[in-house]
Amino acid sequence: MAGEPGRFFHQSPRRRWGAWEVYEEDAMNLRFSGEQSPATLTDTDTDVVVSRIDFRTDGDTFFLDYLWTNPEFRGQGHAREMVDHFSAFVQTRGGRITPICGVARAMMQGDARYTDVLHVGLRPR
């Protein structure tokens, strides 16, 4: 499925913090799918949704209504990873993002990497 529009494969390390040590678990194989709402980031081994974005479109505008991360996977950077994939997905379609979700808006406005994909009035200063 590599190269299929709207799907990206990669590996994401998971870390567990123990009382005495930090150790690496096996990497998760994640798949992004954004052809329709909700866009999802799914663990391909277990088919569990790790993170998702609810969105709607109007022309070339993608309204990012809601960003969610499965409680089991919070604190591991998956929300940022989801926004990164969604931004790349929107850019390949020549679109712009208007984040309605407060968390996504703060994340995107605070990072210059999203300047090209945010609507002009929302870009970082």
PDB file of C-alpha atoms in Angstrom:
ATOM      1  CA  MET A   1       0.000   0.000   0.000  1.00  0.00           C
ATOM      2  CA  ALA A   2       3.009   2.307   0.029  1.00  0.00           C
ATOM      3  CA  GLY A   3       2.519   5.101  -2.435  1.00  0.00           C
ATOM      4  CA  GLU A   4      -1.276   4.798  -2.298  1.00  0.00           C
ATOM      5  CA  PRO A   5      -2.779   8.311  -2.030  1.00  0.00           C
ATOM      6  CA  GLY A   6      -3.752   9.200   1.516  1.00  0.00           C
ATOM      7  CA  ARG A   7      -1.838   6.356   3.123  1.00  0.00           C
ATOM      8  CA  PHE A   8       1.570   6.633   4.741  1.00  0.00           C
ATOM      9  CA  PHE A   9       3.489   3.931   6.557  1.00  0.00           C
ATOM     10  CA  HIS A  10       6.193   4.495   9.120  1.00  0.00           C
ATOM     11  CA  GLN A  11       7.403   3.280  12.463  1.00  0.00           C
ATOM     12  CA  SER A  12       6.938   5.124  15.721  1.00  0.00           C
ATOM     13  CA  PRO A  13       8.874   4.099  18.863  1.00  0.00           C
ATOM     14  CA  ARG A  14       6.948   3.610  22.108  1.00  0.00           C
ATOM     15  CA  ARG A  15       8.663   4.270  25.418  1.00  0.00           C
ATOM     16  CA  ARG A  16       7.662   3.090  28.885  1.00  0.00           C
ATOM     17  CA  TRP A  17       8.957   4.801  31.996  1.00  0.00           C
ATOM     18  CA  GLY A  18       9.714   2.349  34.807  1.00  0.00           C
ATOM     19  CA  ALA A  19      10.863   3.037  38.346  1.00  0.00           C
ATOM     20  CA  TRP A  20      14.497   2.337  37.491  1.00  0.00           C
ATOM     21  CA  GLU A  21      14.898   2.283  33.749  1.00  0.00           C
ATOM     22  CA  VAL A  22      13.661   3.427  30.376  1.00  0.00           C
ATOM     23  CA  TYR A  23      13.425   0.781  27.697  1.00  0.00           C
ATOM     24  CA  GLU A  24      12.204   0.598  24.111  1.00  0.00           C
ATOM     25  CA  GLU A  25       9.277  -1.605  23.117  1.00  0.00           C
ATOM     26  CA  ASP A  26       8.807  -2.914  19.625  1.00  0.00           C
ATOM     27  CA  ALA A  27       8.050  -0.090  17.206  1.00  0.00           C
ATOM     28  CA  MET A  28       4.423   0.448  16.204  1.00  0.00           C
ATOM     29  CA  ASN A  29       3.517   0.239  12.546  1.00  0.00           C
ATOM     30  CA  LEU A  30       1.118   3.094  11.904  1.00  0.00           C
ATOM     31  CA  ARG A  31      -1.069   3.833   8.877  1.00  0.00           C
ATOM     32  CA  PHE A  32      -2.588   7.240   8.083  1.00  0.00           C
ATOM     33  CA  SER A  33      -5.838   7.379   6.133  1.00  0.00           C
ATOM     34  CA  GLY A  34      -7.451  10.695   5.255  1.00  0.00           C
ATOM     35  CA  GLU A  35      -9.646  10.070   2.239  1.00  0.00           C
ATOM     36  CA  GLN A  36     -12.762  10.784   4.314  1.00  0.00           C
ATOM     37  CA  SER A  37     -13.579  12.082   7.779  1.00  0.00           C
ATOM     38  CA  PRO A  38     -12.441  11.021  10.251  1.00  0.00           C
ATOM     39  CA  ALA A  39      -8.802  10.846   9.208  1.00  0.00           C
ATOM     40  CA  THR A  40      -7.140   8.151  11.294  1.00  0.00           C
ATOM     41  CA  LEU A  41      -3.734   6.990  12.460  1.00  0.00           C
ATOM     42  CA  THR A  42      -4.088   3.245  13.038  1.00  0.00           C
ATOM     43  CA  ASP A  43      -1.775   0.579  14.466  1.00  0.00           C
ATOM     44  CA  THR A  44      -1.578  -1.889  11.573  1.00  0.00           C
ATOM     45  CA  ASP A  45      -0.760  -4.832  13.845  1.00  0.00           C
ATOM     46  CA  THR A  46      -3.818  -4.491  16.105  1.00  0.00           C
ATOM     47  CA  ASP A  47      -6.080  -2.301  13.919  1.00  0.00           C
ATOM     48  CA  VAL A  48      -6.531   0.046  16.912  1.00  0.00           C
ATOM     49  CA  VAL A  49      -7.067   3.733  16.133  1.00  0.00           C
ATOM     50  CA  VAL A  50      -4.249   5.659  17.828  1.00  0.00           C
ATOM     51  CA  SER A  51      -5.357   9.175  16.835  1.00  0.00           C
ATOM     52  CA  ARG A  52      -8.011  10.775  14.646  1.00  0.00           C
ATOM     53  CA  ILE A  53      -9.101  14.081  13.144  1.00  0.00           C
ATOM     54  CA  ASP A  54     -12.709  14.913  12.371  1.00  0.00           C
ATOM     55  CA  PHE A  55     -12.807  17.341   9.456  1.00  0.00           C
ATOM     56  CA  ARG A  56     -15.055  18.807   6.801  1.00  0.00           C
ATOM     57  CA  THR A  57     -14.285  20.571   3.561  1.00  0.00           C
ATOM     58  CA  ASP A  58     -15.557  23.579   1.674  1.00  0.00           C
ATOM     59  CA  GLY A  59     -13.735  23.937  -1.630  1.00  0.00           C
ATOM     60  CA  ASP A  60     -10.025  23.888  -0.818  1.00  0.00           C
ATOM     61  CA  THR A  61     -10.594  24.636   2.892  1.00  0.00           C
ATOM     62  CA  PHE A  62     -10.274  21.776   5.369  1.00  0.00           C
ATOM     63  CA  PHE A  63     -11.918  22.594   8.711  1.00  0.00           C
ATOM     64  CA  LEU A  64     -10.148  20.585  11.414  1.00  0.00           C
ATOM     65  CA  ASP A  65     -13.040  20.201  13.857  1.00  0.00           C
ATOM     66  CA  TYR A  66     -11.630  17.780  16.410  1.00  0.00           C
ATOM     67  CA  LEU A  67      -8.288  16.138  17.249  1.00  0.00           C
ATOM     68  CA  TRP A  68      -8.429  13.032  19.448  1.00  0.00           C
ATOM     69  CA  THR A  69      -5.822  10.575  20.719  1.00  0.00           C
ATOM     70  CA  ASN A  70      -6.647   7.210  22.250  1.00  0.00           C
ATOM     71  CA  PRO A  71      -5.967   7.459  26.028  1.00  0.00           C
ATOM     72  CA  GLU A  72      -3.663   4.408  25.823  1.00  0.00           C
ATOM     73  CA  PHE A  73      -1.331   6.325  23.498  1.00  0.00           C
ATOM     74  CA  ARG A  74      -1.386   9.848  24.946  1.00  0.00           C
ATOM     75  CA  GLY A  75       1.871  11.551  25.817  1.00  0.00           C
ATOM     76  CA  GLN A  76       3.801   9.787  23.048  1.00  0.00           C
ATOM     77  CA  GLY A  77       3.577  12.460  20.342  1.00  0.00           C
ATOM     78  CA  HIS A  78       0.820  10.813  18.307  1.00  0.00           C
ATOM     79  CA  ALA A  79      -1.390  13.938  18.189  1.00  0.00           C
ATOM     80  CA  ARG A  80       1.490  15.917  16.655  1.00  0.00           C
ATOM     81  CA  GLU A  81       2.168  13.026  14.298  1.00  0.00           C
ATOM     82  CA  MET A  82      -1.498  13.006  13.273  1.00  0.00           C
ATOM     83  CA  VAL A  83      -1.448  16.761  12.570  1.00  0.00           C
ATOM     84  CA  ASP A  84       1.762  16.324  10.546  1.00  0.00           C
ATOM     85  CA  HIS A  85       0.163  13.627   8.363  1.00  0.00           C
ATOM     86  CA  PHE A  86      -3.069  15.578   7.983  1.00  0.00           C
ATOM     87  CA  SER A  87      -1.136  18.719   6.973  1.00  0.00           C
ATOM     88  CA  ALA A  88       0.828  16.774   4.347  1.00  0.00           C
ATOM     89  CA  PHE A  89      -2.415  15.231   3.091  1.00  0.00           C
ATOM     90  CA  VAL A  90      -4.064  18.667   2.736  1.00  0.00           C
ATOM     91  CA  GLN A  91      -0.982  20.139   1.032  1.00  0.00           C
ATOM     92  CA  THR A  92      -0.971  17.394  -1.616  1.00  0.00           C
ATOM     93  CA  ARG A  93      -4.507  18.479  -2.469  1.00  0.00           C
ATOM     94  CA  GLY A  94      -3.601  22.164  -2.645  1.00  0.00           C
ATOM     95  CA  GLY A  95      -5.786  22.949   0.353  1.00  0.00           C
ATOM     96  CA  ARG A  96      -5.561  25.073   3.473  1.00  0.00           C
ATOM     97  CA  ILE A  97      -6.474  24.174   7.055  1.00  0.00           C
ATOM     98  CA  THR A  98      -8.693  26.159   9.388  1.00  0.00           C
ATOM     99  CA  PRO A  99      -8.317  24.506  12.807  1.00  0.00           C
ATOM    100  CA  ILE A 100     -11.538  24.836  14.817  1.00  0.00           C
ATOM    101  CA  CYS A 101     -10.272  22.532  17.596  1.00  0.00           C
ATOM    102  CA  GLY A 102      -8.448  24.656  20.184  1.00  0.00           C
ATOM    103  CA  VAL A 103      -5.701  22.099  20.794  1.00  0.00           C
ATOM    104  CA  ALA A 104      -4.980  21.714  17.076  1.00  0.00           C
ATOM    105  CA  ARG A 105      -5.103  25.488  16.557  1.00  0.00           C
ATOM    106  CA  ALA A 106      -2.583  26.131  19.353  1.00  0.00           C
ATOM    107  CA  MET A 107      -0.335  23.340  18.083  1.00  0.00           C
ATOM    108  CA  MET A 108      -0.376  24.599  14.492  1.00  0.00           C
ATOM    109  CA  GLN A 109      -0.174  28.345  15.154  1.00  0.00           C
ATOM    110  CA  GLY A 110       2.792  27.772  17.440  1.00  0.00           C
ATOM    111  CA  ASP A 111       4.830  25.957  14.797  1.00  0.00           C
ATOM    112  CA  ALA A 112       6.262  27.583  11.660  1.00  0.00           C
ATOM    113  CA  ARG A 113       6.210  24.201   9.845  1.00  0.00           C
ATOM    114  CA  TYR A 114       2.474  24.690   9.288  1.00  0.00           C
ATOM    115  CA  THR A 115       2.713  28.228   7.844  1.00  0.00           C
ATOM    116  CA  ASP A 116       2.092  27.123   4.247  1.00  0.00           C
ATOM    117  CA  VAL A 117      -0.980  25.047   5.058  1.00  0.00           C
ATOM    118  CA  LEU A 118      -2.795  27.406   7.459  1.00  0.00           C
ATOM    119  CA  HIS A 119      -5.148  30.076   6.148  1.00  0.00           C
ATOM    120  CA  VAL A 120      -3.415  33.467   6.020  1.00  0.00           C
ATOM    121  CA  GLY A 121      -5.210  34.924   9.052  1.00  0.00           C
ATOM    122  CA  LEU A 122      -4.145  31.975  11.200  1.00  0.00           C
ATOM    123  CA  ARG A 123      -0.429  31.785  10.381  1.00  0.00           C
ATOM    124  CA  PRO A 124       2.198  32.200  13.113  1.00  0.00           C
ATOM    125  CA  ARG A 125       3.473  35.746  13.483  1.00  0.00           C
TER     126      ARG A 125
END
